[in-house]
Amino acid sequence: MKPSIESKTARSILTKGTGFLHGYSHTLNPYAGCAFGCSYCYVRRMPISLFREEDWGAWVDIKENATDLVKKEIPKARKKGRVSIFMSSSTDPYQPVEHKTHLTRGLLEAMIEESPDFLFLQTRSPLVTRDIDLLKQYKNKILVSMTVETDLESIRKIFAPSAPPIHARLKAIQQLRSEGIPVQAAVAPLLPCSEQFPLKLAEVTDRLTLDDFFMGDGSGGKRTEQLGIRKLFEENGLNDWYDREAYLKIKRRLQEVFSENAIYISQEGFYPPKGSDC
Ligand code: SF4
């Protein structure tokens, strides 16, 4: 089902980084709402979603003035200190509507001029590769983080049926790496996967972050419980995976194919990398 899409004028575009993202001075969401509508998305339980009539995933607001705002707000923010930006915390900047709007692309162009100290670009869409020409210009002041929760399409279709296929995400990571753009695979949240998953990741990336529903939901797993994710595991005979120890099994396998300093766990994988001076 296609989401309902509206253009809106936003009052501001940079939001103070807090909670899980307190390592950033700001977060930046070019859109409100997200057409990927992942079952486990915590934004479902946030006021922005609860106050809407439509279900999460069924609506997207385009912040049409986002680029103008960022040009004004970054210089102002810089007067108060370093500007490190997490894009995006409650939407995907490369969801399908971005094909038409080029809003995220416009923001990347504007931010090259305004030059934040660091930009963390979180997505699960291969569309990010469209903007390789701009991403290159950020040099080491950017990290693209591509979510790859599993290597199994059958599992993706249970938990995130509207999100891009896994093979296309792995290919995008490989392409970004080959173009010299700092990139990581974010196995976050970890979903049931095959024995070969670590090897498939090692073929495309030198850095990865592993997170799960218990470490990464900011409440020790309570928010995930409220979303009813346990039921999805049970209905599909995946109970063994809904366990706070499950990630350790995958971590051990990852350690066999990645060096220790290439693996980040939970929050540390979403911080500005060491050496970025943020
Ligand atoms: S892509 Fe991210 S923001 Fe969008 S629904 Fe999935 S988890 Fe939520």
Short mmCIF file of C-alpha atoms and ligand atoms in Angstrom, two decimals:
data_model
loop_
_atom_site.label_atom_id
_atom_site.label_comp_id
_atom_site.label_asym_id
_atom_site.label_seq_id
_atom_site.Cartn_x
_atom_site.Cartn_y
_atom_site.Cartn_z
CA MET A 1 0.00 0.00 0.00
CA LYS A 2 1.30 3.45 -0.92
CA PRO A 3 1.59 5.90 1.98
CA SER A 4 -0.29 9.19 1.99
CA ILE A 5 2.23 11.94 1.35
CA GLU A 6 1.95 15.60 2.30
CA SER A 7 4.34 18.55 2.08
CA LYS A 8 4.61 20.60 5.25
CA THR A 9 6.55 23.62 6.43
CA ALA A 10 8.73 22.75 9.42
CA ARG A 11 9.49 25.25 12.17
CA SER A 12 12.99 23.88 12.70
CA ILE A 13 15.10 21.02 11.39
CA LEU A 14 17.90 20.37 13.90
CA THR A 15 16.91 18.72 17.19
CA LYS A 16 19.19 18.35 20.20
CA GLY A 17 20.76 14.87 20.41
CA THR A 18 19.53 13.15 23.58
CA GLY A 19 19.20 9.64 25.08
CA PHE A 20 20.72 6.95 22.85
CA LEU A 21 22.05 9.72 20.59
CA HIS A 22 23.51 12.00 23.23
CA GLY A 23 26.88 11.63 21.49
CA TYR A 24 25.54 13.97 18.79
CA SER A 25 24.85 17.66 19.10
CA HIS A 26 21.82 17.25 16.81
CA THR A 27 19.53 14.89 14.94
CA LEU A 28 18.05 15.74 11.55
CA ASN A 29 14.90 14.18 10.07
CA PRO A 30 14.06 15.38 6.53
CA TYR A 31 10.74 13.56 6.70
CA ALA A 32 8.22 12.75 9.41
CA GLY A 33 6.82 9.26 9.10
CA CYS A 34 8.44 6.38 7.27
CA ALA A 35 7.07 4.27 4.44
CA PHE A 36 9.26 1.33 5.40
CA GLY A 37 7.02 0.82 8.46
CA CYS A 38 9.23 -1.80 10.15
CA SER A 39 7.32 -3.84 12.74
CA TYR A 40 9.91 -3.16 15.44
CA CYS A 41 10.24 0.60 14.84
CA TYR A 42 10.17 2.41 18.20
CA VAL A 43 8.79 5.55 16.57
CA ARG A 44 5.46 3.70 16.39
CA ARG A 45 5.08 4.39 20.12
CA MET A 46 6.18 8.01 20.03
CA PRO A 47 3.77 10.97 20.07
CA ILE A 48 4.50 11.76 16.42
CA SER A 49 2.93 8.42 15.50
CA LEU A 50 0.36 8.03 18.30
CA PHE A 51 -1.31 11.37 17.48
CA ARG A 52 -1.93 10.36 13.85
CA GLU A 53 -4.99 8.48 12.68
CA GLU A 54 -3.12 6.47 10.06
CA ASP A 55 -0.89 3.55 11.04
CA TRP A 56 2.87 3.94 11.19
CA GLY A 57 4.18 3.31 7.67
CA ALA A 58 1.01 4.65 6.01
CA TRP A 59 1.97 8.34 6.01
CA VAL A 60 4.94 10.54 5.22
CA ASP A 61 5.29 14.29 5.66
CA ILE A 62 7.90 16.02 3.52
CA LYS A 63 9.59 18.90 5.36
CA GLU A 64 9.71 21.01 2.23
CA ASN A 65 11.77 23.84 3.76
CA ALA A 66 14.37 21.50 5.35
CA THR A 67 17.24 22.74 3.18
CA ASP A 68 16.61 26.43 3.92
CA LEU A 69 16.36 25.64 7.61
CA VAL A 70 19.60 23.70 7.73
CA LYS A 71 21.46 26.58 6.08
CA LYS A 72 20.26 28.87 8.86
CA GLU A 73 20.46 26.50 11.81
CA ILE A 74 23.95 25.01 11.35
CA PRO A 75 25.76 28.39 11.52
CA LYS A 76 23.72 29.26 14.62
CA ALA A 77 24.48 25.91 16.26
CA ARG A 78 28.17 26.28 15.50
CA LYS A 79 28.33 29.41 17.62
CA LYS A 80 27.54 27.17 20.61
CA GLY A 81 30.08 24.41 19.83
CA ARG A 82 30.84 21.51 17.53
CA VAL A 83 28.05 20.33 15.26
CA SER A 84 27.69 16.57 14.86
CA ILE A 85 24.52 15.38 13.17
CA PHE A 86 22.69 12.04 13.19
CA MET A 87 20.48 11.72 10.08
CA SER A 88 17.99 10.23 10.69
CA SER A 89 16.66 9.14 14.07
CA SER A 90 12.93 8.74 13.39
CA THR A 91 12.59 8.32 9.64
CA ASP A 92 14.64 6.90 6.77
CA PRO A 93 16.22 9.70 4.71
CA TYR A 94 16.25 7.43 1.64
CA GLN A 95 12.71 6.05 1.77
CA PRO A 96 10.90 5.78 -1.60
CA VAL A 97 9.58 9.35 -1.76
CA GLU A 98 13.21 10.56 -1.82
CA HIS A 99 13.43 9.26 -5.41
CA LYS A 100 11.14 12.15 -6.37
CA THR A 101 11.83 14.88 -3.81
CA HIS A 102 15.65 14.75 -3.68
CA LEU A 103 15.21 16.37 -0.27
CA THR A 104 18.00 14.40 1.42
CA ARG A 105 20.22 15.07 -1.57
CA GLY A 106 19.50 18.80 -1.20
CA LEU A 107 20.40 18.60 2.48
CA LEU A 108 23.68 16.87 1.69
CA GLU A 109 24.50 19.61 -0.81
CA ALA A 110 23.65 22.32 1.70
CA MET A 111 25.65 20.65 4.45
CA ILE A 112 28.75 20.45 2.29
CA GLU A 113 28.62 24.26 2.28
CA GLU A 114 27.75 24.59 5.96
CA SER A 115 30.24 21.87 6.88
CA PRO A 116 29.10 20.17 10.11
CA ASP A 117 31.95 18.58 12.03
CA PHE A 118 30.52 15.11 11.54
CA LEU A 119 27.52 13.51 9.81
CA PHE A 120 26.21 10.03 10.63
CA LEU A 121 23.89 8.87 7.84
CA GLN A 122 21.61 6.01 8.89
CA THR A 123 19.51 4.23 6.27
CA ARG A 124 18.41 0.84 5.02
CA SER A 125 17.96 1.97 1.43
CA PRO A 126 20.33 1.37 -1.48
CA LEU A 127 19.12 4.72 -2.85
CA VAL A 128 21.94 6.25 -0.80
CA THR A 129 24.31 5.20 -3.60
CA ARG A 130 22.64 7.77 -5.89
CA ASP A 131 24.42 10.44 -3.83
CA ILE A 132 27.93 8.97 -3.87
CA ASP A 133 29.19 12.10 -5.64
CA LEU A 134 28.15 14.20 -2.62
CA LEU A 135 29.11 11.68 0.06
CA LYS A 136 32.67 11.64 -1.31
CA GLN A 137 32.99 15.34 -0.60
CA TYR A 138 32.54 14.74 3.15
CA LYS A 139 35.77 12.67 3.18
CA ASN A 140 36.26 11.35 6.75
CA LYS A 141 33.59 13.59 8.25
CA ILE A 142 30.84 11.09 7.45
CA LEU A 143 29.88 7.53 8.28
CA VAL A 144 27.14 5.84 6.27
CA SER A 145 25.43 3.16 8.32
CA MET A 146 23.36 0.62 6.39
CA THR A 147 20.97 -1.52 8.39
CA VAL A 148 21.21 -5.23 7.59
CA GLU A 149 19.33 -7.06 10.34
CA THR A 150 19.54 -10.52 8.77
CA ASP A 151 20.70 -12.22 5.59
CA LEU A 152 17.41 -14.08 5.15
CA GLU A 153 14.75 -12.58 2.89
CA SER A 154 12.12 -14.81 4.51
CA ILE A 155 12.88 -13.16 7.85
CA ARG A 156 12.95 -9.63 6.42
CA LYS A 157 9.51 -10.26 4.94
CA ILE A 158 8.15 -11.13 8.39
CA PHE A 159 9.60 -8.15 10.27
CA ALA A 160 10.08 -5.42 7.65
CA PRO A 161 8.17 -6.41 4.49
CA SER A 162 8.24 -2.89 2.99
CA ALA A 163 11.97 -2.36 3.49
CA PRO A 164 14.47 -2.91 0.66
CA PRO A 165 15.74 -6.46 -0.04
CA ILE A 166 18.84 -7.57 1.81
CA HIS A 167 20.98 -8.35 -1.24
CA ALA A 168 20.50 -4.78 -2.51
CA ARG A 169 21.66 -3.37 0.84
CA LEU A 170 24.76 -5.57 0.86
CA LYS A 171 25.52 -4.49 -2.69
CA ALA A 172 25.12 -0.83 -1.69
CA ILE A 173 27.59 -1.24 1.18
CA GLN A 174 30.08 -2.81 -1.18
CA GLN A 175 29.66 0.02 -3.67
CA LEU A 176 30.10 2.70 -1.01
CA ARG A 177 33.24 1.00 0.28
CA SER A 178 34.68 0.67 -3.19
CA GLU A 179 34.11 4.41 -3.71
CA GLY A 180 36.10 5.15 -0.54
CA ILE A 181 33.14 6.29 1.54
CA PRO A 182 33.28 5.36 5.25
CA VAL A 183 30.51 2.79 5.72
CA GLN A 184 29.35 0.19 8.21
CA ALA A 185 26.77 -2.57 8.28
CA ALA A 186 24.40 -2.10 11.21
CA VAL A 187 23.05 -5.48 12.28
CA ALA A 188 20.48 -3.64 14.31
CA PRO A 189 18.24 -5.01 15.57
CA LEU A 190 19.64 -8.50 15.10
CA LEU A 191 17.01 -10.78 13.56
CA PRO A 192 17.24 -14.55 12.99
CA CYS A 193 19.92 -15.22 10.41
CA SER A 194 21.92 -18.01 8.78
CA GLU A 195 25.34 -19.38 9.77
CA GLN A 196 26.77 -17.67 6.68
CA PHE A 197 25.67 -14.16 7.67
CA PRO A 198 29.03 -13.07 9.17
CA LEU A 199 30.86 -14.24 6.04
CA LYS A 200 28.44 -12.38 3.78
CA LEU A 201 29.04 -9.23 5.82
CA ALA A 202 32.81 -9.67 5.74
CA GLU A 203 32.68 -9.77 1.94
CA VAL A 204 31.30 -6.23 1.79
CA THR A 205 32.38 -4.26 4.86
CA ASP A 206 35.29 -3.68 7.23
CA ARG A 207 33.17 -2.31 10.05
CA LEU A 208 29.95 -3.42 11.64
CA THR A 209 27.72 -2.69 14.57
CA LEU A 210 25.71 -5.36 16.35
CA ASP A 211 22.67 -4.44 18.40
CA ASP A 212 19.51 -6.15 19.56
CA PHE A 213 16.10 -5.45 21.04
CA PHE A 214 17.41 -5.70 24.60
CA MET A 215 20.48 -3.46 24.43
CA GLY A 216 19.29 -1.05 21.79
CA ASP A 217 15.74 -0.05 22.60
CA GLY A 218 16.77 2.25 25.43
CA SER A 219 14.65 0.40 28.00
CA GLY A 220 16.24 -3.04 28.34
CA GLY A 221 13.67 -4.56 25.96
CA LYS A 222 10.49 -3.08 27.48
CA ARG A 223 9.68 -0.87 24.49
CA THR A 224 10.05 -3.86 22.18
CA GLU A 225 7.69 -5.88 24.40
CA GLN A 226 5.11 -3.10 24.11
CA LEU A 227 5.33 -3.32 20.33
CA GLY A 228 4.34 -6.99 20.48
CA ILE A 229 7.47 -8.20 18.73
CA ARG A 230 7.67 -11.29 20.94
CA LYS A 231 4.43 -12.51 19.31
CA LEU A 232 5.97 -12.28 15.83
CA PHE A 233 8.86 -14.48 16.98
CA GLU A 234 6.46 -16.98 18.60
CA GLU A 235 4.07 -17.16 15.65
CA ASN A 236 6.97 -17.96 13.34
CA GLY A 237 8.66 -20.54 15.58
CA LEU A 238 11.62 -18.25 16.26
CA ASN A 239 11.41 -18.16 20.07
CA ASP A 240 15.08 -19.06 20.57
CA TRP A 241 16.07 -15.82 18.90
CA TYR A 242 14.02 -13.60 21.21
CA ASP A 243 16.58 -13.83 23.96
CA ARG A 244 19.01 -11.34 25.42
CA GLU A 245 21.85 -13.85 24.99
CA ALA A 246 21.17 -14.59 21.30
CA TYR A 247 23.46 -11.84 20.05
CA LEU A 248 26.45 -13.49 21.76
CA LYS A 249 26.24 -16.47 19.42
CA ILE A 250 26.41 -14.15 16.40
CA LYS A 251 29.11 -12.04 18.03
CA ARG A 252 31.32 -15.14 18.39
CA ARG A 253 30.83 -15.98 14.71
CA LEU A 254 31.56 -12.39 13.70
CA GLN A 255 34.78 -12.47 15.72
CA GLU A 256 35.93 -15.38 13.57
CA VAL A 257 35.81 -13.29 10.40
CA PHE A 258 36.29 -9.68 11.59
CA SER A 259 39.09 -8.20 13.65
CA GLU A 260 38.08 -7.22 17.21
CA ASN A 261 38.32 -3.49 16.52
CA ALA A 262 35.98 -3.80 13.51
CA ILE A 263 33.03 -4.91 15.67
CA TYR A 264 31.02 -2.39 17.66
CA ILE A 265 28.30 -3.33 20.09
CA SER A 266 25.06 -1.39 20.48
CA GLN A 267 25.36 2.33 21.24
CA GLU A 268 29.12 2.57 20.58
CA GLY A 269 28.48 1.70 16.93
CA PHE A 270 26.26 4.72 16.52
CA TYR A 271 28.63 7.23 18.09
CA PRO A 272 30.91 9.43 16.00
CA PRO A 273 33.94 7.20 15.32
CA LYS A 274 37.04 7.77 17.43
CA GLY A 275 39.32 10.27 15.73
CA SER A 276 36.44 12.25 14.24
CA ASP A 277 36.99 14.78 17.05
CA CYS A 278 33.28 15.17 17.84
S1 SF4 B 1 13.34 2.45 8.43
FE1 SF4 B 1 13.79 3.15 10.50
S2 SF4 B 1 12.39 4.85 10.87
FE2 SF4 B 1 11.62 3.72 9.10
S3 SF4 B 1 10.13 2.29 9.97
FE3 SF4 B 1 12.09 1.20 9.81
S4 SF4 B 1 13.07 1.49 11.82
FE4 SF4 B 1 11.42 3.02 11.65
#
